Coordinates of C-alpha atoms in Angstrom, one line a residue:
X1 CA 91.5 80.4 -50.1
X2 CA 88.9 78.0 -48.4
X3 CA 86.5 79.1 -45.9
X4 CA 85.5 77.0 -42.8
X5 CA 81.7 77.2 -42.6
X6 CA 80.3 76.3 -38.9
X7 CA 77.2 76.8 -36.8
X8 CA 76.4 78.0 -33.6
X9 CA 73.4 78.0 -31.1
X10 CA 73.4 81.1 -29.0
X11 CA 70.8 79.9 -26.9
X12 CA 73.3 78.3 -24.4
X13 CA 76.2 79.0 -23.3
X14 CA 78.7 80.8 -26.5
X15 CA 82.0 78.5 -26.1
X16 CA 85.2 79.9 -28.0
X17 CA 86.1 78.3 -31.4
X18 CA 89.6 76.7 -31.9
X19 CA 91.1 77.7 -35.2
X20 CA 92.1 74.9 -37.8
X21 CA 95.4 75.1 -39.2
X22 CA 94.0 74.5 -42.9
X23 CA 91.7 77.9 -42.9
X24 CA 92.3 81.6 -42.4
X25 CA 88.8 82.6 -43.2
X26 CA 85.8 81.3 -41.4
X27 CA 81.7 81.7 -42.1
X28 CA 79.7 81.0 -38.8
X29 CA 75.8 80.6 -39.1
X30 CA 74.3 82.0 -35.9
X31 CA 71.1 80.2 -34.8
X32 CA 69.0 80.2 -31.7
X33 CA 67.9 76.6 -31.1
X34 CA 65.8 75.6 -34.2
X35 CA 65.9 79.2 -35.9
X36 CA 68.9 80.3 -38.1
X37 CA 69.4 84.2 -37.8
X38 CA 72.3 84.7 -40.1
X39 CA 76.1 84.6 -41.1
X40 CA 79.2 86.2 -39.1
X41 CA 82.7 86.3 -41.1
X42 CA 86.1 86.2 -39.6
X43 CA 89.3 85.3 -40.1
X44 CA 91.9 83.5 -38.1
X45 CA 93.9 85.3 -35.5
X46 CA 95.9 83.5 -33.0
X47 CA 94.8 79.7 -31.8
X48 CA 91.0 80.7 -31.1
X49 CA 88.1 83.2 -30.9
X50 CA 86.8 84.0 -27.6
X51 CA 83.2 83.8 -26.6
X52 CA 83.1 87.5 -26.1
X53 CA 84.7 88.4 -29.7
X54 CA 81.9 86.2 -30.8
X55 CA 79.7 88.0 -29.5
X56 CA 80.7 91.3 -30.7
X57 CA 81.1 90.1 -33.8
X58 CA 77.4 89.0 -33.9
X59 CA 76.6 92.8 -32.6
X60 CA 78.6 94.0 -35.2
X61 CA 77.4 92.3 -38.3
X62 CA 73.8 91.3 -37.1
X63 CA 72.8 94.0 -34.8
X64 CA 71.0 92.9 -31.7
X65 CA 69.2 89.8 -32.1
X66 CA 67.7 89.9 -28.5
X67 CA 65.9 93.3 -30.1
X68 CA 65.0 91.3 -33.3
X69 CA 63.5 88.6 -31.6
X70 CA 61.5 91.1 -29.7
X71 CA 60.0 92.8 -32.8
X72 CA 59.3 89.1 -34.0
X73 CA 61.8 89.8 -37.0
X74 CA 63.0 86.4 -36.3
X75 CA 59.3 85.1 -34.9
X76 CA 59.0 82.4 -32.6
X77 CA 57.3 78.9 -33.9
X78 CA 53.7 79.8 -34.5
X79 CA 52.4 76.5 -32.9
X80 CA 55.0 74.8 -30.7
X81 CA 52.2 72.2 -29.6
X82 CA 51.8 70.7 -33.0
X83 CA 51.5 67.2 -33.7
X84 CA 54.3 65.4 -34.9
X85 CA 52.6 63.1 -38.1
X86 CA 54.5 61.1 -40.8
X87 CA 56.4 62.1 -43.1
X88 CA 57.7 61.0 -46.0
X89 CA 61.1 61.7 -47.1
X90 CA 62.0 61.3 -50.9
X91 CA 65.8 61.7 -52.2
X92 CA 65.6 61.5 -56.5
X93 CA 69.2 60.3 -57.5
X94 CA 70.9 59.2 -60.2
X95 CA 74.7 57.8 -60.3
X96 CA 75.7 60.0 -57.2
X97 CA 76.2 57.0 -54.8
X98 CA 78.9 58.4 -52.9
X99 CA 76.9 62.1 -52.2
X100 CA 73.8 60.1 -51.5
X101 CA 75.5 58.0 -48.6
X102 CA 76.3 61.6 -47.1
X103 CA 72.9 62.6 -47.4
X104 CA 71.2 59.3 -46.1
X105 CA 73.6 59.3 -43.1
X106 CA 72.1 62.6 -42.0
X107 CA 68.5 61.5 -42.6
X108 CA 69.2 58.3 -40.7
X109 CA 70.3 60.1 -37.9
X110 CA 67.3 62.0 -37.2
X111 CA 65.1 61.6 -34.0
X112 CA 61.9 62.7 -35.5
X113 CA 59.3 59.5 -34.6
X114 CA 57.6 58.8 -37.6
X115 CA 58.7 59.1 -41.2
X116 CA 59.9 56.8 -44.2
X117 CA 62.9 57.4 -46.8
X118 CA 62.3 56.7 -50.2
X119 CA 65.2 56.6 -52.8
X120 CA 64.2 56.7 -56.4
X121 CA 67.0 55.5 -58.5
X122 CA 66.1 57.8 -61.7
X123 CA 67.4 55.8 -65.0
X124 CA 70.7 54.5 -63.4
X125 CA 73.2 53.1 -65.4
X126 CA 74.2 50.4 -62.6
X127 CA 73.2 48.8 -59.5
X128 CA 75.6 50.7 -57.3
X129 CA 72.7 53.0 -55.3
X130 CA 70.9 49.6 -54.9
X131 CA 73.8 47.7 -53.1
X132 CA 74.2 51.3 -50.8
X133 CA 70.6 51.0 -49.8
X134 CA 70.3 47.3 -49.5
X135 CA 71.0 46.9 -45.8
X136 CA 69.4 50.1 -44.8
X137 CA 66.3 51.3 -43.2
X138 CA 65.0 53.0 -46.3
X139 CA 62.8 52.2 -49.2
X140 CA 64.3 51.6 -52.8
X141 CA 62.4 52.6 -56.3
X142 CA 63.7 52.5 -59.4
X143 CA 61.9 55.0 -62.0
X144 CA 63.2 53.8 -65.8
X145 CA 62.4 56.9 -67.5
X146 CA 65.2 59.9 -66.8
X147 CA 63.6 62.8 -65.7
X148 CA 63.9 64.5 -62.1
X149 CA 60.3 65.6 -62.3
X150 CA 59.4 61.7 -63.4
X151 CA 61.1 60.3 -60.0
X152 CA 59.7 63.0 -57.9
X153 CA 56.1 62.0 -59.1
X154 CA 57.7 58.4 -58.4
X155 CA 58.2 58.9 -54.9
X156 CA 54.7 60.9 -54.3
X157 CA 52.9 57.7 -55.6
X158 CA 54.9 55.6 -53.4
X159 CA 54.8 57.7 -50.3
X160 CA 52.6 56.6 -47.3
X161 CA 52.3 59.9 -45.5
X162 CA 50.2 62.7 -46.0
X163 CA 53.4 65.1 -46.0
X164 CA 55.8 64.5 -48.4
X165 CA 59.2 66.4 -48.2
X166 CA 61.9 66.2 -50.9
X167 CA 65.7 66.7 -50.6
X168 CA 68.6 66.1 -52.9
X169 CA 71.8 63.4 -52.9
X170 CA 74.0 66.3 -52.7
X171 CA 72.9 67.5 -49.3
X172 CA 72.9 66.8 -45.5
X173 CA 69.9 67.7 -43.7
X174 CA 69.6 69.6 -40.1
X175 CA 68.7 67.5 -36.9
X176 CA 65.3 69.8 -36.7
X177 CA 64.9 69.7 -40.5
X178 CA 61.3 67.2 -40.0
X179 CA 60.2 68.8 -36.8
X180 CA 60.1 72.0 -38.5
X181 CA 58.3 70.7 -41.4
X182 CA 55.7 69.1 -39.2
X183 CA 55.3 72.5 -37.0
X184 CA 54.8 74.4 -40.5
X185 CA 52.1 71.7 -41.7
X186 CA 50.4 72.2 -38.5
X187 CA 48.7 74.6 -40.2
X188 CA 46.2 73.0 -42.2
X189 CA 46.0 75.6 -44.6
X190 CA 50.0 75.1 -45.9
X191 CA 50.1 72.9 -49.1
X192 CA 53.6 73.4 -49.7
X193 CA 56.8 74.8 -48.1
X194 CA 60.4 75.5 -48.7
X195 CA 63.2 76.4 -46.1
X196 CA 66.8 77.6 -45.9
X197 CA 70.1 76.1 -47.6
X198 CA 72.8 76.9 -46.5
X199 CA 76.5 75.9 -48.0
X200 CA 78.1 72.3 -46.6
X201 CA 81.4 73.6 -47.5
X202 CA 83.2 76.8 -49.2
X203 CA 86.5 75.1 -50.4
X204 CA 87.1 76.3 -53.8
X205 CA 86.5 79.5 -56.1
X206 CA 83.7 78.1 -57.8
X207 CA 81.8 77.7 -54.4
X208 CA 82.8 80.9 -52.6
X209 CA 81.6 82.8 -56.4
X210 CA 78.1 80.7 -56.4
X211 CA 77.3 81.4 -52.5
X212 CA 79.1 84.7 -52.3
X213 CA 78.4 86.3 -55.6
X214 CA 75.1 84.5 -56.8
X215 CA 73.7 84.4 -53.6
X216 CA 73.5 80.8 -53.0
X217 CA 70.4 78.9 -52.4
X218 CA 69.2 80.3 -49.1
X219 CA 66.3 82.7 -49.3
X220 CA 66.7 84.8 -46.4
X221 CA 66.0 84.4 -42.4
X222 CA 62.5 85.7 -42.3
X223 CA 59.5 83.5 -42.5
X224 CA 57.2 84.3 -45.5
X225 CA 53.7 83.3 -46.3
X226 CA 53.2 83.6 -50.1
X227 CA 49.4 84.1 -51.2
X228 CA 48.1 84.7 -54.5
X229 CA 45.8 87.7 -53.0
X230 CA 49.0 89.7 -51.5
X231 CA 51.1 89.4 -54.9
X232 CA 51.3 91.2 -58.1
X233 CA 51.8 89.1 -61.4
X234 CA 55.8 90.1 -61.3
X235 CA 56.0 88.5 -57.7
X236 CA 54.2 85.4 -58.6
X237 CA 56.4 85.2 -61.6
X238 CA 59.8 85.6 -59.3
X239 CA 58.7 81.6 -58.1
X240 CA 62.4 80.9 -57.8
X241 CA 62.4 83.5 -54.6
X242 CA 59.9 80.9 -53.0
X243 CA 62.4 78.4 -52.2
X244 CA 64.0 75.7 -54.0
X245 CA 63.8 72.0 -55.0
X246 CA 66.8 70.8 -52.4
X247 CA 64.7 71.5 -49.9
X248 CA 60.7 71.5 -50.2
X249 CA 57.6 69.6 -48.9
X250 CA 54.0 69.5 -49.7
X251 CA 50.9 68.1 -48.5
X252 CA 50.2 65.3 -50.7
X253 CA 46.5 66.2 -51.2
X254 CA 47.4 69.1 -53.2
X255 CA 48.5 67.3 -56.1
X256 CA 44.9 65.9 -56.4
X257 CA 44.1 70.0 -57.3
X258 CA 47.0 71.3 -59.2
X259 CA 48.5 68.0 -60.7
X260 CA 51.9 66.6 -60.2
X261 CA 55.1 67.5 -61.4
X262 CA 55.7 68.6 -65.4
X263 CA 58.0 65.9 -66.3
X264 CA 59.0 67.8 -69.5
X265 CA 60.8 70.1 -67.1
X266 CA 63.9 70.0 -64.5
X267 CA 67.1 67.5 -64.8
X268 CA 67.2 64.9 -67.1
X269 CA 65.3 66.8 -69.7
X270 CA 66.7 69.3 -72.4
X271 CA 65.1 72.0 -70.3
X272 CA 67.8 70.7 -67.4
X273 CA 65.8 72.5 -64.7
X274 CA 62.7 74.5 -63.8
X275 CA 60.5 71.7 -62.3
X276 CA 60.5 72.9 -58.6
X277 CA 60.1 76.7 -59.5
X278 CA 56.9 75.4 -61.9
X279 CA 55.3 73.7 -58.8
X280 CA 55.8 76.8 -56.8
X281 CA 54.2 78.8 -59.2
X282 CA 51.2 76.7 -59.9
X283 CA 50.6 76.0 -56.1
X284 CA 50.2 79.6 -55.4
X285 CA 48.5 81.0 -58.3
X286 CA 45.9 78.1 -58.1
X287 CA 45.0 79.7 -54.7
X288 CA 47.1 77.7 -52.3
X289 CA 49.2 78.9 -49.1
X290 CA 53.0 78.5 -49.8
X291 CA 55.3 79.0 -46.9
X292 CA 58.8 79.9 -46.4
X293 CA 60.2 78.8 -43.5
X294 CA 63.8 79.1 -42.7
X295 CA 64.0 76.9 -39.6
X296 CA 63.3 74.3 -42.6
X297 CA 67.2 74.2 -42.5
X298 CA 69.7 71.8 -44.7
X299 CA 73.0 71.9 -46.2
X300 CA 74.3 71.9 -49.5
X301 CA 77.6 70.7 -51.3
X302 CA 78.1 73.3 -54.0
X303 CA 79.4 72.5 -57.1
X304 CA 83.3 72.4 -56.8
X305 CA 84.8 72.8 -60.2
X306 CA 84.4 76.2 -62.5
X307 CA 83.2 74.2 -65.5
X308 CA 80.6 72.4 -63.4
X309 CA 79.1 76.1 -62.1
X310 CA 79.5 77.5 -65.4
X311 CA 77.5 74.9 -66.9
X312 CA 74.8 75.6 -64.0
X313 CA 74.3 79.0 -64.5
X314 CA 73.9 78.2 -68.2
X315 CA 71.2 75.6 -66.8
X316 CA 69.6 78.3 -64.9
X317 CA 69.1 80.9 -67.4
X318 CA 67.9 78.0 -70.1
X319 CA 65.4 76.3 -67.2
X320 CA 64.1 79.6 -66.1
X321 CA 63.4 80.5 -70.1
X322 CA 61.3 77.4 -70.2
X323 CA 59.6 78.1 -67.6
X324 CA 58.4 81.5 -68.5
X325 CA 57.6 79.9 -71.9
X326 CA 55.4 77.1 -69.8
X327 CA 53.6 80.0 -68.1
X328 CA 52.8 81.9 -71.0
X329 CA 51.4 79.2 -72.9
X330 CA 49.4 77.9 -70.0
X331 CA 48.4 81.7 -69.1
X332 CA 48.7 81.5 -65.6
X333 CA 49.0 85.1 -65.4
X334 CA 48.3 88.1 -68.0
X335 CA 50.3 87.4 -70.7
X336 CA 51.5 90.8 -71.3
X337 CA 52.7 90.8 -67.5
X338 CA 55.0 87.7 -68.7
X339 CA 56.4 89.6 -71.4
X340 CA 57.1 93.0 -69.5
X341 CA 58.8 90.5 -66.8
X342 CA 60.6 88.7 -69.6
X343 CA 62.0 91.7 -71.1
X344 CA 62.4 93.9 -68.2
X345 CA 62.7 92.2 -64.9
X346 CA 64.8 89.2 -66.1
X347 CA 66.3 90.1 -69.5
X348 CA 67.0 93.9 -68.2
X349 CA 67.4 94.4 -64.9
X350 CA 69.3 90.7 -64.2
X351 CA 70.9 89.5 -67.4
X352 CA 71.9 92.8 -69.0
X353 CA 72.9 94.6 -65.9
X354 CA 74.8 91.6 -64.4
X355 CA 77.1 91.4 -67.8
X356 CA 77.8 95.4 -68.0
X357 CA 78.3 96.5 -64.5
X358 CA 81.1 95.7 -62.1
X359 CA 80.0 93.4 -59.4
X360 CA 81.0 89.8 -57.7
X361 CA 79.4 88.0 -60.6
X362 CA 82.4 87.4 -63.4
X363 CA 81.2 88.3 -67.2
X364 CA 81.9 84.5 -68.4
X365 CA 79.2 83.6 -66.2
X366 CA 76.8 86.1 -67.0
X367 CA 77.1 85.5 -70.5
X368 CA 76.5 81.9 -69.8
X369 CA 73.5 82.8 -68.1
X370 CA 72.3 84.9 -70.8
X371 CA 73.4 82.3 -73.5
X372 CA 71.5 79.8 -71.6
X373 CA 68.4 82.3 -71.5
X374 CA 68.3 82.7 -75.6
X375 CA 68.6 79.1 -75.8
X376 CA 65.4 78.5 -73.8
X377 CA 63.0 78.9 -76.5
X378 CA 64.3 75.8 -78.8
X379 CA 65.1 73.9 -75.4
X380 CA 61.4 74.0 -74.4
X381 CA 60.6 72.9 -77.8
X382 CA 62.7 69.9 -77.4
X383 CA 61.8 69.4 -74.2
X384 CA 58.2 69.0 -74.9
X385 CA 58.6 67.0 -77.9
X386 CA 61.0 64.9 -75.7
X387 CA 58.5 64.6 -73.3
X388 CA 55.7 63.0 -75.7
X389 CA 58.2 60.6 -77.0
X390 CA 59.0 59.1 -73.4
X391 CA 54.8 59.3 -73.0
X392 CA 54.3 56.7 -75.6
X393 CA 57.0 54.5 -74.5

């Protein structure tokens, strides 16, 4: 049964919500202006839900937000007098013109004063994306060699502003997205950041399972400063908890210190992912400050079909394994810590427990992720060989 996803700003008057006949279930993102605070869930009952009932649901499901704000669990912006410096927004895409059109619509509606949009068309099989962007105020560039990280690096090279922000073609960005990025980077020590990713729709069983069973792409509603000196090796290896590539930003100069995205990783290569996790890990292990800022909000269209979701979960297992092998080869942290992390944290506590315990994740998906993990050594060998071949041409 489909669930309607909505948002509600509680900083002003709370108005009743009128139900839509097609939906029995509702999931409401509660926010206070730029800051998302949490979700409430309810079912359709009558024609509408009153403002009083909404307030009661917020209190029962999220607790007293006023108290949480006072105790700074939902901290106000660190610097409200920030300079809105220029931002280069990079969207990498390949043969997904209809999805890209929705993403561009949200980007072009932003009121931020100084930004550019760079569309990187990665080894396209047609000219649809070029034709879509021809009459739009965006910059279209092509990266002929396949690989998402090659496309990302192309975007960085093309960017004219010091802050570079990335989102995917299957997203729509929040109205305050660029404001939140600028406010985060007002702290000159910040070199990278990521934010909250909410589900744009929950229409199918696969979308429900990914969001509510696997946890979706959101990483919580509390701001976190992620620094090497405050973390042990296990925390550093769980770089997938820092954020996600669909919603990330960097200070451009950091790539001069840590290098660009690893072109042997992510979509379009045999690894099928891991480029975002690897760059987060590399940035932090090199001593730079990374921030998770939930007000950097975007909405993502999760895969609608079960087959596509199962493939995504398989790819997650394979790409995370490739990422760990990469860490081992480069000795980013102690090698014994990496082996212990692989065996205990990832293989046992995550993969095996998902396989044997009864939870929200059906066994076939747990098996898909486990199988992806087991194929990762071969995939890593393939992806390094493939990358070398690409570099020769």
